[in-house]
Short mmCIF file of C-alpha atoms and ligand atoms in Angstrom, two decimals:
data_model
loop_
_atom_site.label_atom_id
_atom_site.label_comp_id
_atom_site.label_asym_id
_atom_site.label_seq_id
_atom_site.Cartn_x
_atom_site.Cartn_y
_atom_site.Cartn_z
CA MET A 10 4.60 159.50 -107.23
CA LYS A 11 5.90 159.01 -110.80
CA ASP A 12 7.52 155.41 -110.92
CA ARG A 13 10.20 154.80 -113.55
CA GLN A 14 11.40 152.06 -114.97
CA ASN A 15 15.45 151.86 -116.00
CA ILE A 16 16.20 150.41 -119.38
CA HIS A 17 19.32 149.84 -118.86
CA GLY A 18 18.38 147.50 -116.12
CA SER A 19 19.20 148.11 -112.15
CA TRP A 20 21.12 146.13 -109.53
CA ALA A 21 20.38 143.34 -107.71
CA ASN A 22 19.94 144.91 -104.33
CA ARG A 23 21.20 147.78 -101.85
CA TRP A 24 24.83 146.18 -101.33
CA ILE A 25 25.42 145.92 -104.74
CA PHE A 26 24.96 149.79 -105.61
CA ILE A 27 27.37 150.40 -101.93
CA LEU A 28 29.70 148.23 -103.81
CA ALA A 29 29.45 149.54 -107.59
CA ALA A 30 29.63 152.90 -106.21
CA THR A 31 32.42 152.62 -104.27
CA GLY A 32 34.45 150.70 -107.01
CA SER A 33 33.80 153.99 -109.04
CA ALA A 34 34.91 155.86 -105.92
CA VAL A 35 38.00 153.66 -104.87
CA GLY A 36 40.42 154.09 -107.55
CA LEU A 37 43.76 155.67 -109.08
CA GLY A 38 42.37 158.79 -106.92
CA ASN A 39 43.00 157.29 -103.64
CA ILE A 40 45.95 154.79 -104.21
CA TRP A 41 47.89 156.85 -106.49
CA LYS A 42 46.82 160.58 -106.44
CA PHE A 43 46.00 161.47 -102.73
CA PRO A 44 49.33 160.53 -101.24
CA TYR A 45 51.22 162.48 -104.01
CA ILE A 46 48.88 165.42 -104.07
CA ALA A 47 48.83 165.37 -99.98
CA GLY A 48 52.68 165.14 -100.32
CA GLU A 49 53.16 168.15 -102.73
CA ASN A 50 50.71 170.10 -100.76
CA GLY A 51 52.90 169.87 -97.32
CA GLY A 52 50.74 166.50 -95.65
CA GLY A 53 48.67 167.52 -92.52
CA ALA A 54 46.78 170.89 -92.69
CA PHE A 55 45.84 169.35 -96.62
CA VAL A 56 44.24 166.21 -95.22
CA LEU A 57 42.08 167.89 -92.61
CA VAL A 58 40.50 170.75 -95.33
CA TYR A 59 40.28 167.57 -97.39
CA LEU A 60 38.13 165.57 -94.92
CA ALA A 61 36.03 168.44 -94.07
CA PHE A 62 35.14 168.66 -97.87
CA ILE A 63 34.07 165.07 -97.96
CA LEU A 64 31.86 165.49 -95.07
CA ALA A 65 30.28 168.79 -95.69
CA VAL A 66 30.14 168.95 -99.50
CA GLY A 67 30.83 165.62 -101.01
CA VAL A 68 28.64 163.82 -99.23
CA PRO A 69 25.76 166.03 -99.26
CA ILE A 70 26.27 166.12 -103.26
CA MET A 71 26.68 162.94 -103.60
CA MET A 72 23.27 162.25 -102.07
CA ALA A 73 22.07 164.91 -104.26
CA GLU A 74 23.22 162.95 -107.46
CA VAL A 75 21.96 159.92 -106.32
CA LEU A 76 18.74 161.32 -105.80
CA VAL A 77 18.13 162.90 -109.21
CA GLY A 78 19.66 159.68 -110.77
CA ARG A 79 17.13 157.80 -108.97
CA ARG A 80 13.88 159.85 -109.74
CA GLY A 81 15.25 160.13 -113.58
CA ARG A 82 16.13 156.65 -114.24
CA GLN A 83 18.02 157.42 -117.05
CA SER A 84 21.79 158.59 -117.92
CA PRO A 85 22.45 161.74 -116.18
CA ILE A 86 21.68 164.04 -119.14
CA ASN A 87 18.19 162.83 -119.65
CA SER A 88 17.59 162.36 -116.09
CA MET A 89 18.55 165.88 -115.65
CA ARG A 90 16.00 166.99 -117.86
CA GLU A 91 13.36 164.69 -116.80
CA VAL A 92 13.71 165.89 -113.50
CA ALA A 93 14.02 169.53 -114.25
CA ILE A 94 10.73 168.97 -116.42
CA GLU A 95 8.72 167.12 -113.22
CA SER A 96 9.61 170.50 -111.48
CA GLU A 97 8.55 172.70 -114.23
CA HIS A 98 11.86 174.32 -115.22
CA SER A 99 13.80 174.58 -118.31
CA PRO A 100 14.98 170.93 -119.64
CA LYS A 101 18.15 173.13 -120.43
CA TRP A 102 19.65 171.66 -117.02
CA ALA A 103 20.57 168.45 -118.99
CA LEU A 104 23.18 170.72 -119.89
CA VAL A 105 25.12 169.74 -116.27
CA GLY A 106 24.73 166.33 -117.53
CA TRP A 107 26.40 166.91 -121.23
CA VAL A 108 29.30 168.96 -119.54
CA GLY A 109 29.70 165.97 -117.11
CA ALA A 110 29.77 163.24 -119.62
CA LEU A 111 32.54 165.48 -121.65
CA ALA A 112 34.38 165.97 -118.05
CA GLY A 113 34.29 161.86 -118.20
CA PHE A 114 35.94 161.37 -121.50
CA LEU A 115 38.98 164.11 -120.67
CA ILE A 116 39.30 162.41 -117.11
CA PHE A 117 38.92 159.28 -118.56
CA SER A 118 42.04 160.22 -121.32
CA PHE A 119 44.92 160.41 -118.47
CA TYR A 120 43.24 157.95 -116.20
CA SER A 121 44.00 155.61 -118.68
CA VAL A 122 47.39 156.50 -119.11
CA VAL A 123 48.03 156.05 -115.05
CA ALA A 124 46.33 152.19 -115.38
CA GLY A 125 48.83 151.87 -118.10
CA TRP A 126 51.55 152.34 -115.66
CA VAL A 127 50.10 150.22 -113.53
CA LEU A 128 49.43 147.51 -116.00
CA ALA A 129 53.58 147.81 -116.94
CA TYR A 130 54.16 147.30 -113.36
CA VAL A 131 51.89 144.53 -113.12
CA ALA A 132 54.11 142.58 -115.66
CA GLY A 133 57.55 144.11 -114.09
CA MET A 134 56.43 142.65 -110.82
CA ALA A 135 55.80 139.36 -112.50
CA ASN A 136 59.45 139.56 -114.36
CA GLY A 137 61.16 140.51 -110.93
CA ASP A 138 62.28 143.28 -112.24
CA PHE A 139 62.05 145.79 -109.22
CA LEU A 140 63.96 142.69 -106.97
CA ASP A 141 66.54 144.31 -104.78
CA ILE A 142 66.58 147.66 -106.31
CA GLY A 143 67.62 151.03 -104.43
CA SER A 144 65.42 153.99 -104.76
CA GLU A 145 67.74 155.45 -107.53
CA GLN A 146 67.23 152.36 -109.64
CA ALA A 147 63.08 152.44 -109.29
CA GLY A 148 63.19 156.49 -110.44
CA LYS A 149 65.12 155.18 -113.59
CA ALA A 150 62.89 152.54 -113.95
CA PHE A 151 59.94 154.86 -113.41
CA ASN A 152 61.14 157.61 -115.95
CA ASP A 153 62.38 154.97 -118.33
CA LEU A 154 58.72 153.68 -118.75
CA LEU A 155 57.93 157.28 -119.24
CA ALA A 156 60.09 158.37 -122.24
CA ASP A 157 58.85 154.81 -124.14
CA PRO A 158 55.64 156.05 -125.85
CA GLN A 159 55.30 152.73 -127.67
CA ALA A 160 55.07 150.85 -124.20
CA LEU A 161 53.07 153.28 -122.85
CA VAL A 162 50.42 153.19 -126.10
CA ILE A 163 50.40 149.37 -125.79
CA TRP A 164 49.41 149.26 -121.84
CA HIS A 165 47.24 152.26 -122.33
CA THR A 166 45.39 150.65 -125.46
CA VAL A 167 45.04 147.47 -123.00
CA PHE A 168 43.24 149.05 -120.56
CA VAL A 169 40.80 150.67 -122.90
CA ILE A 170 39.96 147.89 -124.11
CA LEU A 171 39.49 145.93 -120.84
CA VAL A 172 37.32 148.55 -119.59
CA MET A 173 35.21 149.00 -122.88
CA THR A 174 34.31 145.31 -122.82
CA VAL A 175 32.91 145.56 -119.06
CA VAL A 176 30.70 148.32 -120.08
CA MET A 177 29.51 146.85 -122.98
CA GLY A 178 28.15 143.67 -121.09
CA GLY A 179 25.72 145.99 -119.43
CA VAL A 180 24.76 146.97 -115.75
CA ASN A 181 24.35 143.31 -114.66
CA LYS A 182 26.38 141.35 -116.74
CA GLY A 183 29.21 143.76 -116.94
CA LEU A 184 29.39 146.59 -114.16
CA GLU A 185 28.01 144.42 -111.63
CA ARG A 186 29.97 141.45 -112.17
CA ALA A 187 33.18 143.09 -111.99
CA THR A 188 32.74 144.70 -108.78
CA ARG A 189 31.51 142.45 -106.60
CA ILE A 190 34.66 140.37 -106.20
CA MET A 191 37.57 142.97 -106.30
CA MET A 192 36.54 145.45 -103.95
CA PRO A 193 37.40 143.21 -100.92
CA ALA A 194 40.56 141.76 -102.18
CA LEU A 195 41.85 145.24 -102.72
CA PHE A 196 41.07 145.78 -98.83
CA VAL A 197 43.08 142.98 -97.70
CA LEU A 198 45.62 143.62 -99.74
CA LEU A 199 46.04 147.48 -99.09
CA THR A 200 46.25 146.20 -94.81
CA VAL A 201 48.73 143.58 -95.71
CA LEU A 202 51.00 146.79 -97.14
CA LEU A 203 50.02 148.44 -94.29
CA GLY A 204 51.25 146.61 -91.95
CA TYR A 205 54.58 146.13 -94.34
CA SER A 206 55.09 149.62 -93.79
CA MET A 207 54.52 149.74 -89.98
CA THR A 208 57.54 147.92 -89.48
CA THR A 209 59.81 149.97 -91.69
CA GLY A 210 61.11 152.01 -88.57
CA SER A 211 59.38 155.01 -90.44
CA PHE A 212 55.62 155.06 -89.48
CA GLY A 213 55.53 157.23 -87.17
CA ALA A 214 57.14 159.72 -89.58
CA GLY A 215 54.57 158.98 -92.09
CA VAL A 216 51.78 159.72 -89.30
CA ASP A 217 53.58 162.89 -88.35
CA PHE A 218 53.15 163.93 -91.99
CA LEU A 219 49.93 163.01 -92.91
CA PHE A 220 47.87 164.37 -89.68
CA HIS A 221 50.57 167.00 -88.00
CA PHE A 222 48.30 169.73 -88.65
CA ASP A 223 49.73 173.55 -89.24
CA PRO A 224 47.69 176.06 -90.90
CA SER A 225 50.36 178.24 -91.94
CA GLU A 226 51.28 175.56 -94.46
CA LEU A 227 48.23 175.66 -96.73
CA SER A 228 47.61 178.27 -99.13
CA TRP A 229 44.87 178.68 -101.65
CA ASP A 230 46.03 176.03 -104.31
CA ALA A 231 46.23 173.76 -101.78
CA VAL A 232 42.79 174.58 -100.63
CA LEU A 233 41.32 174.37 -104.72
CA VAL A 234 43.13 171.34 -104.64
CA ALA A 235 41.55 169.55 -101.81
CA LEU A 236 38.19 170.91 -102.96
CA GLY A 237 39.27 169.51 -106.33
CA HIS A 238 39.94 165.99 -104.96
CA SER A 239 36.97 165.59 -102.92
CA PHE A 240 35.28 165.49 -106.10
CA PHE A 241 37.24 163.53 -107.87
CA THR A 242 38.11 160.63 -105.25
CA LEU A 243 33.89 160.63 -104.63
CA SER A 244 33.68 160.61 -108.64
CA LEU A 245 31.11 163.56 -108.29
CA GLY A 246 30.64 166.58 -110.41
CA MET A 247 30.58 164.31 -113.47
CA GLY A 248 27.44 162.24 -113.63
CA ALA A 249 28.96 158.88 -112.70
CA ILE A 250 27.06 158.31 -108.94
CA MET A 251 23.99 160.01 -110.68
CA ALA A 252 23.95 157.10 -113.35
CA TYR A 253 24.77 154.56 -110.76
CA GLY A 254 22.05 155.95 -108.87
CA SER A 255 19.65 155.39 -111.46
CA TYR A 256 20.03 151.60 -111.30
CA MET A 257 19.54 151.74 -107.68
CA PRO A 258 16.65 150.01 -106.24
CA LYS A 259 13.37 151.79 -104.88
CA ASP A 260 13.59 150.73 -101.34
CA ALA A 261 17.01 151.63 -100.25
CA SER A 262 18.20 154.75 -98.42
CA ILE A 263 20.19 157.46 -100.08
CA GLY A 264 21.65 158.63 -96.82
CA GLY A 265 23.31 155.75 -95.52
CA THR A 266 24.25 154.12 -98.52
CA VAL A 267 25.94 157.05 -99.25
CA LEU A 268 27.92 157.57 -96.25
CA THR A 269 29.21 154.00 -95.89
CA ILE A 270 30.57 154.92 -99.55
CA ALA A 271 32.39 158.13 -98.16
CA ALA A 272 33.74 156.42 -95.45
CA LEU A 273 35.59 153.42 -97.52
CA ASP A 274 36.76 155.74 -99.87
CA THR A 275 38.46 157.78 -97.18
CA LEU A 276 39.36 154.57 -95.68
CA VAL A 277 41.64 153.52 -98.43
CA ALA A 278 42.86 157.32 -99.48
CA LEU A 279 43.75 157.32 -95.27
CA ILE A 280 45.51 153.54 -95.59
CA ALA A 281 47.04 154.13 -98.86
CA GLY A 282 48.79 157.24 -97.55
CA LEU A 283 49.68 155.08 -94.37
CA ALA A 284 51.37 152.54 -96.46
CA ILE A 285 53.18 154.74 -98.68
CA PHE A 286 54.61 157.70 -96.71
CA PRO A 287 56.77 155.61 -93.83
CA ILE A 288 58.65 154.03 -96.91
CA VAL A 289 59.10 157.37 -98.57
CA PHE A 290 60.78 158.63 -94.90
CA ALA A 291 62.84 155.19 -94.75
CA ASN A 292 64.26 155.19 -98.16
CA SER A 293 64.67 159.37 -97.89
CA LEU A 294 62.58 159.87 -100.79
CA ASP A 295 60.96 163.21 -101.55
CA PRO A 296 56.92 163.12 -100.23
CA GLY A 297 56.83 165.58 -103.35
CA ALA A 298 57.97 163.77 -105.93
CA GLY A 299 54.82 163.81 -107.82
CA PRO A 300 52.99 161.39 -110.00
CA GLY A 301 55.74 159.15 -109.93
CA LEU A 302 55.35 158.53 -106.28
CA MET A 303 53.65 155.16 -105.87
CA PHE A 304 55.43 153.65 -108.98
CA ILE A 305 58.79 154.55 -107.08
CA THR A 306 57.94 153.78 -103.74
CA LEU A 307 56.37 150.91 -103.49
CA PRO A 308 58.70 148.79 -105.53
CA VAL A 309 61.61 149.76 -103.67
CA ALA A 310 59.70 148.45 -100.50
CA PHE A 311 58.60 145.40 -102.65
CA GLY A 312 61.87 144.84 -103.66
CA GLN A 313 63.28 144.49 -99.87
CA MET A 314 60.40 142.67 -98.33
CA PRO A 315 59.82 139.02 -98.02
CA GLY A 316 57.59 137.51 -100.47
CA GLY A 317 58.05 141.17 -102.05
CA GLN A 318 57.27 139.88 -105.58
CA ILE A 319 54.32 138.32 -104.89
CA PHE A 320 53.05 141.08 -102.70
CA GLY A 321 54.03 143.63 -105.12
CA PHE A 322 52.35 141.22 -108.03
CA LEU A 323 49.08 141.45 -106.37
CA PHE A 324 49.33 144.65 -105.09
CA PHE A 325 49.40 146.71 -108.87
CA VAL A 326 47.24 143.91 -110.02
CA LEU A 327 44.66 145.20 -107.37
CA VAL A 328 45.28 149.17 -108.09
CA ALA A 329 44.78 148.05 -112.20
CA LEU A 330 41.29 146.71 -110.78
CA ALA A 331 40.43 149.76 -108.65
CA ALA A 332 41.71 151.44 -111.19
CA TRP A 333 39.38 149.59 -114.21
CA SER A 334 36.25 149.73 -111.39
CA SER A 335 36.76 153.58 -111.45
CA ALA A 336 37.03 153.90 -115.07
CA ILE A 337 33.79 151.90 -116.56
CA SER A 338 31.93 154.64 -114.22
CA LEU A 339 33.81 157.62 -116.07
CA MET A 340 32.38 156.34 -119.22
CA GLU A 341 28.75 154.92 -118.22
CA PRO A 342 27.13 158.31 -118.37
CA ALA A 343 28.27 158.49 -122.07
CA VAL A 344 27.25 155.12 -123.30
CA ALA A 345 23.89 155.16 -121.53
CA TRP A 346 23.09 158.38 -123.15
CA MET A 347 23.63 157.39 -126.46
CA VAL A 348 21.85 153.78 -126.34
CA GLU A 349 18.67 155.86 -125.15
CA ARG A 350 19.05 158.56 -127.57
CA PHE A 351 20.10 156.56 -130.99
CA GLY A 352 18.86 152.99 -129.70
CA LEU A 353 21.93 151.60 -130.48
CA GLY A 354 23.11 148.29 -128.81
CA ARG A 355 26.19 148.66 -125.69
CA GLY A 356 28.37 146.83 -128.11
CA PRO A 357 28.61 149.44 -131.22
CA VAL A 358 28.22 152.61 -128.41
CA CYS A 359 31.17 151.21 -126.45
CA THR A 360 33.38 150.51 -129.84
CA LEU A 361 33.12 154.29 -131.04
CA LEU A 362 33.55 156.22 -127.74
CA GLY A 363 36.47 153.53 -127.08
CA ILE A 364 37.89 154.95 -130.28
CA VAL A 365 37.57 158.62 -128.75
CA VAL A 366 39.10 158.10 -125.45
CA TRP A 367 41.93 156.21 -126.95
CA MET A 368 42.79 158.93 -129.45
CA LEU A 369 42.56 161.87 -126.57
CA GLY A 370 44.64 159.31 -123.88
CA LEU A 371 47.39 159.61 -126.99
CA ALA A 372 47.66 163.10 -126.47
CA ALA A 373 47.90 162.66 -122.55
CA LEU A 374 50.60 160.12 -122.65
CA SER A 375 52.47 162.41 -125.17
CA SER A 376 52.85 164.91 -122.49
CA PHE A 377 55.84 162.60 -120.83
CA ASN A 378 57.83 161.70 -124.16
CA VAL A 379 57.57 163.34 -127.69
CA GLY A 380 54.87 165.77 -126.77
CA SER A 381 56.63 167.18 -123.54
CA ASP A 382 57.17 170.45 -124.91
CA VAL A 383 53.23 171.25 -125.51
CA ALA A 384 52.43 173.55 -123.01
CA LEU A 385 48.56 174.73 -122.32
CA PHE A 386 48.06 177.16 -119.56
CA GLY A 387 51.80 176.55 -118.77
CA MET A 388 51.11 172.80 -117.99
CA ASN A 389 51.64 170.19 -120.00
CA ILE A 390 48.78 168.04 -121.53
CA PHE A 391 48.35 165.54 -118.90
CA ASP A 392 48.60 167.97 -116.05
CA PHE A 393 46.05 170.19 -117.86
CA LEU A 394 43.62 167.74 -118.14
CA ASP A 395 43.92 166.91 -114.83
CA PHE A 396 43.64 170.44 -113.49
CA ILE A 397 40.59 171.11 -115.56
CA THR A 398 38.81 168.14 -115.00
CA ALA A 399 39.39 167.63 -111.12
CA ASN A 400 39.94 171.59 -110.14
CA VAL A 401 37.50 173.26 -112.02
CA MET A 402 34.82 170.62 -114.17
CA LEU A 403 34.16 168.94 -111.14
CA PRO A 404 33.41 171.38 -108.67
CA LEU A 405 31.51 173.35 -111.06
CA GLY A 406 29.18 170.11 -111.97
CA GLY A 407 29.18 169.63 -108.27
CA LEU A 408 28.15 173.34 -107.78
CA PHE A 409 25.07 173.58 -110.41
CA VAL A 410 24.07 169.70 -109.06
CA ALA A 411 23.80 171.37 -105.64
CA PHE A 412 21.84 174.48 -106.93
CA PHE A 413 19.27 171.98 -108.62
CA THR A 414 18.59 169.96 -106.16
CA GLY A 415 18.49 172.47 -103.67
CA TRP A 416 16.74 175.46 -105.44
CA VAL A 417 15.15 174.27 -108.32
CA LEU A 418 13.68 170.80 -107.57
CA LYS A 419 10.68 170.48 -106.08
CA GLN A 420 10.85 170.02 -102.18
CA LYS A 421 8.28 167.25 -102.88
CA ILE A 422 10.82 165.35 -105.34
CA THR A 423 13.66 165.39 -103.05
CA GLU A 424 11.50 164.83 -99.80
CA ASP A 425 10.51 161.43 -101.41
CA GLU A 426 13.75 160.25 -102.71
CA LEU A 427 15.55 160.91 -99.78
CA ASP A 428 12.92 159.65 -97.53
CA ILE A 429 14.80 161.05 -94.38
CA LYS A 430 12.75 160.12 -91.28
CA GLU A 431 14.47 162.88 -88.56
CA ALA A 432 13.61 166.54 -89.46
CA ARG A 433 17.26 167.55 -88.37
CA ILE A 434 18.86 165.54 -90.59
CA TYR A 435 16.86 166.41 -93.60
CA MET A 436 17.51 170.27 -92.55
CA ALA A 437 20.91 169.33 -92.32
CA TRP A 438 21.47 167.78 -95.55
CA SER A 439 19.36 170.36 -96.86
CA PHE A 440 21.44 173.44 -95.07
CA SER A 441 24.35 172.27 -97.15
CA ILE A 442 23.33 171.41 -100.39
CA ARG A 443 21.85 175.07 -100.51
CA TYR A 444 24.22 177.11 -98.42
CA ILE A 445 27.00 175.04 -97.59
CA ALA A 446 28.16 173.72 -100.80
CA PRO A 447 27.67 176.19 -103.27
CA ILE A 448 29.12 178.85 -101.20
CA ALA A 449 31.88 176.89 -100.58
CA VAL A 450 32.73 175.82 -104.15
CA ALA A 451 31.89 179.03 -105.53
CA ALA A 452 33.97 181.10 -102.72
CA ILE A 453 37.33 179.16 -103.54
CA PHE A 454 37.10 179.70 -106.83
CA ILE A 455 37.08 183.51 -106.85
CA LEU A 456 39.91 183.40 -103.94
CA ASN A 457 41.95 181.79 -105.92
CA LEU A 458 41.43 183.60 -109.28
CA ILE A 459 41.59 186.72 -106.94
CA GLU A 460 45.20 185.23 -105.69
CA LYS A 461 46.11 184.09 -109.43
CA LEU A 462 45.49 187.70 -111.16
CA GLY A 463 46.90 189.66 -107.53
N1 LIG B 510 36.82 158.50 -108.26
C1 LIG B 510 37.90 158.03 -108.95
C2 LIG B 510 39.44 157.66 -107.96
O1 LIG B 510 39.47 158.20 -107.28
C3 LIG B 510 38.06 158.39 -110.24
C4 LIG B 510 36.41 158.76 -110.72
C5 LIG B 510 36.23 160.36 -110.97
C6 LIG B 510 35.94 158.14 -111.54
C7 LIG B 510 35.39 160.75 -111.60
C8 LIG B 510 34.64 158.26 -111.83
C9 LIG B 510 34.34 159.85 -112.02
O2 LIG B 510 39.94 156.83 -108.93
#
């Protein structure tokens, strides 16, 4: 068995890997995106489909990404190439890594815009801007922010700099240090918020909205969104988890580790939903409000609760931290590759790539103001970037990784890396990576196309 060393370093132990990967997974996807897409797609039935995808498709693919990364011990691009060669297949499999790195850039560009909103709210909360405001004023405050390109550029810039500073620090002094503290803190604050929303009197309506199952509310479109989100929220299909897996210690079990990460990620999304929807219903807001949902509901709630200014401030700080720890993993695959390829230090690489994503972000944020007329396939730039990454590139990336590990990789390698003692569990993983995951992704794509064309 080959044992490669990773030039970028490795996590101190298995728990650090869990924490870092959870830091990647738990982000705006859980707290901002999940509640609003659940809202737009009718709640319960959507949530159930999403949970099914996490378990049947997300978990096996996450295991596949970790195993390829740990085997290759390099950036996703080079790991894919190396492991393909080791299995006597074409080095062109590196292409999957390339598309993933590109997806990372595209996601970063709109992610950073939303993270910028979060930072603006941190400042607003600290300033007491949202004290005692009603939902109408909260909506106006959000729209005013979107209409102000200058403010958006400033916050977006701050976020890009924050992210690049951590990635520059490298695996141990950057990524590892950054994730150690903020994950538990985020968890505590979400719980506090959940406690508050239980007192709004509309908690039942929130629970009902999220868990009430009515299959007639499901469209193929919603199924695609649920599929895409299961990849997005677990950071799959673009190499982030593969890169993190390449820093994972050899002796840690992949299966148990991945299940823990997926469980924590799901828990945070559900808590965020349970914290937000009761507030939505208690204030007669629209659950289908879209991307502004969190930015309009939460300030209203914080504005009314005792100590709301402090809680609100802390909450947005923590959402910012969650976004931060996710965004570093969006850049890591490309940064690691450039360091390997050109032998450059992380400093120049991060500066260069930081400038690239910063410019892409400008395009995304113009969607809300100066560039609001620009339409790509009937969507503004921001929505298009979100759609093309989450609903197309990530599921396709995941499909290729599944196909690669299931059908291309030597079975000896997968057995070695996964090291699953129970034959039945290995069989279950193998079955879902070979059949369930690829077929589910392909079928949903095709059905969606048929529906759109028909
Ligand atoms: N998983 C992150 C979130 O839920 C987003 C992300 C996607 C991060 C892909 C890295 C890679 O916010």
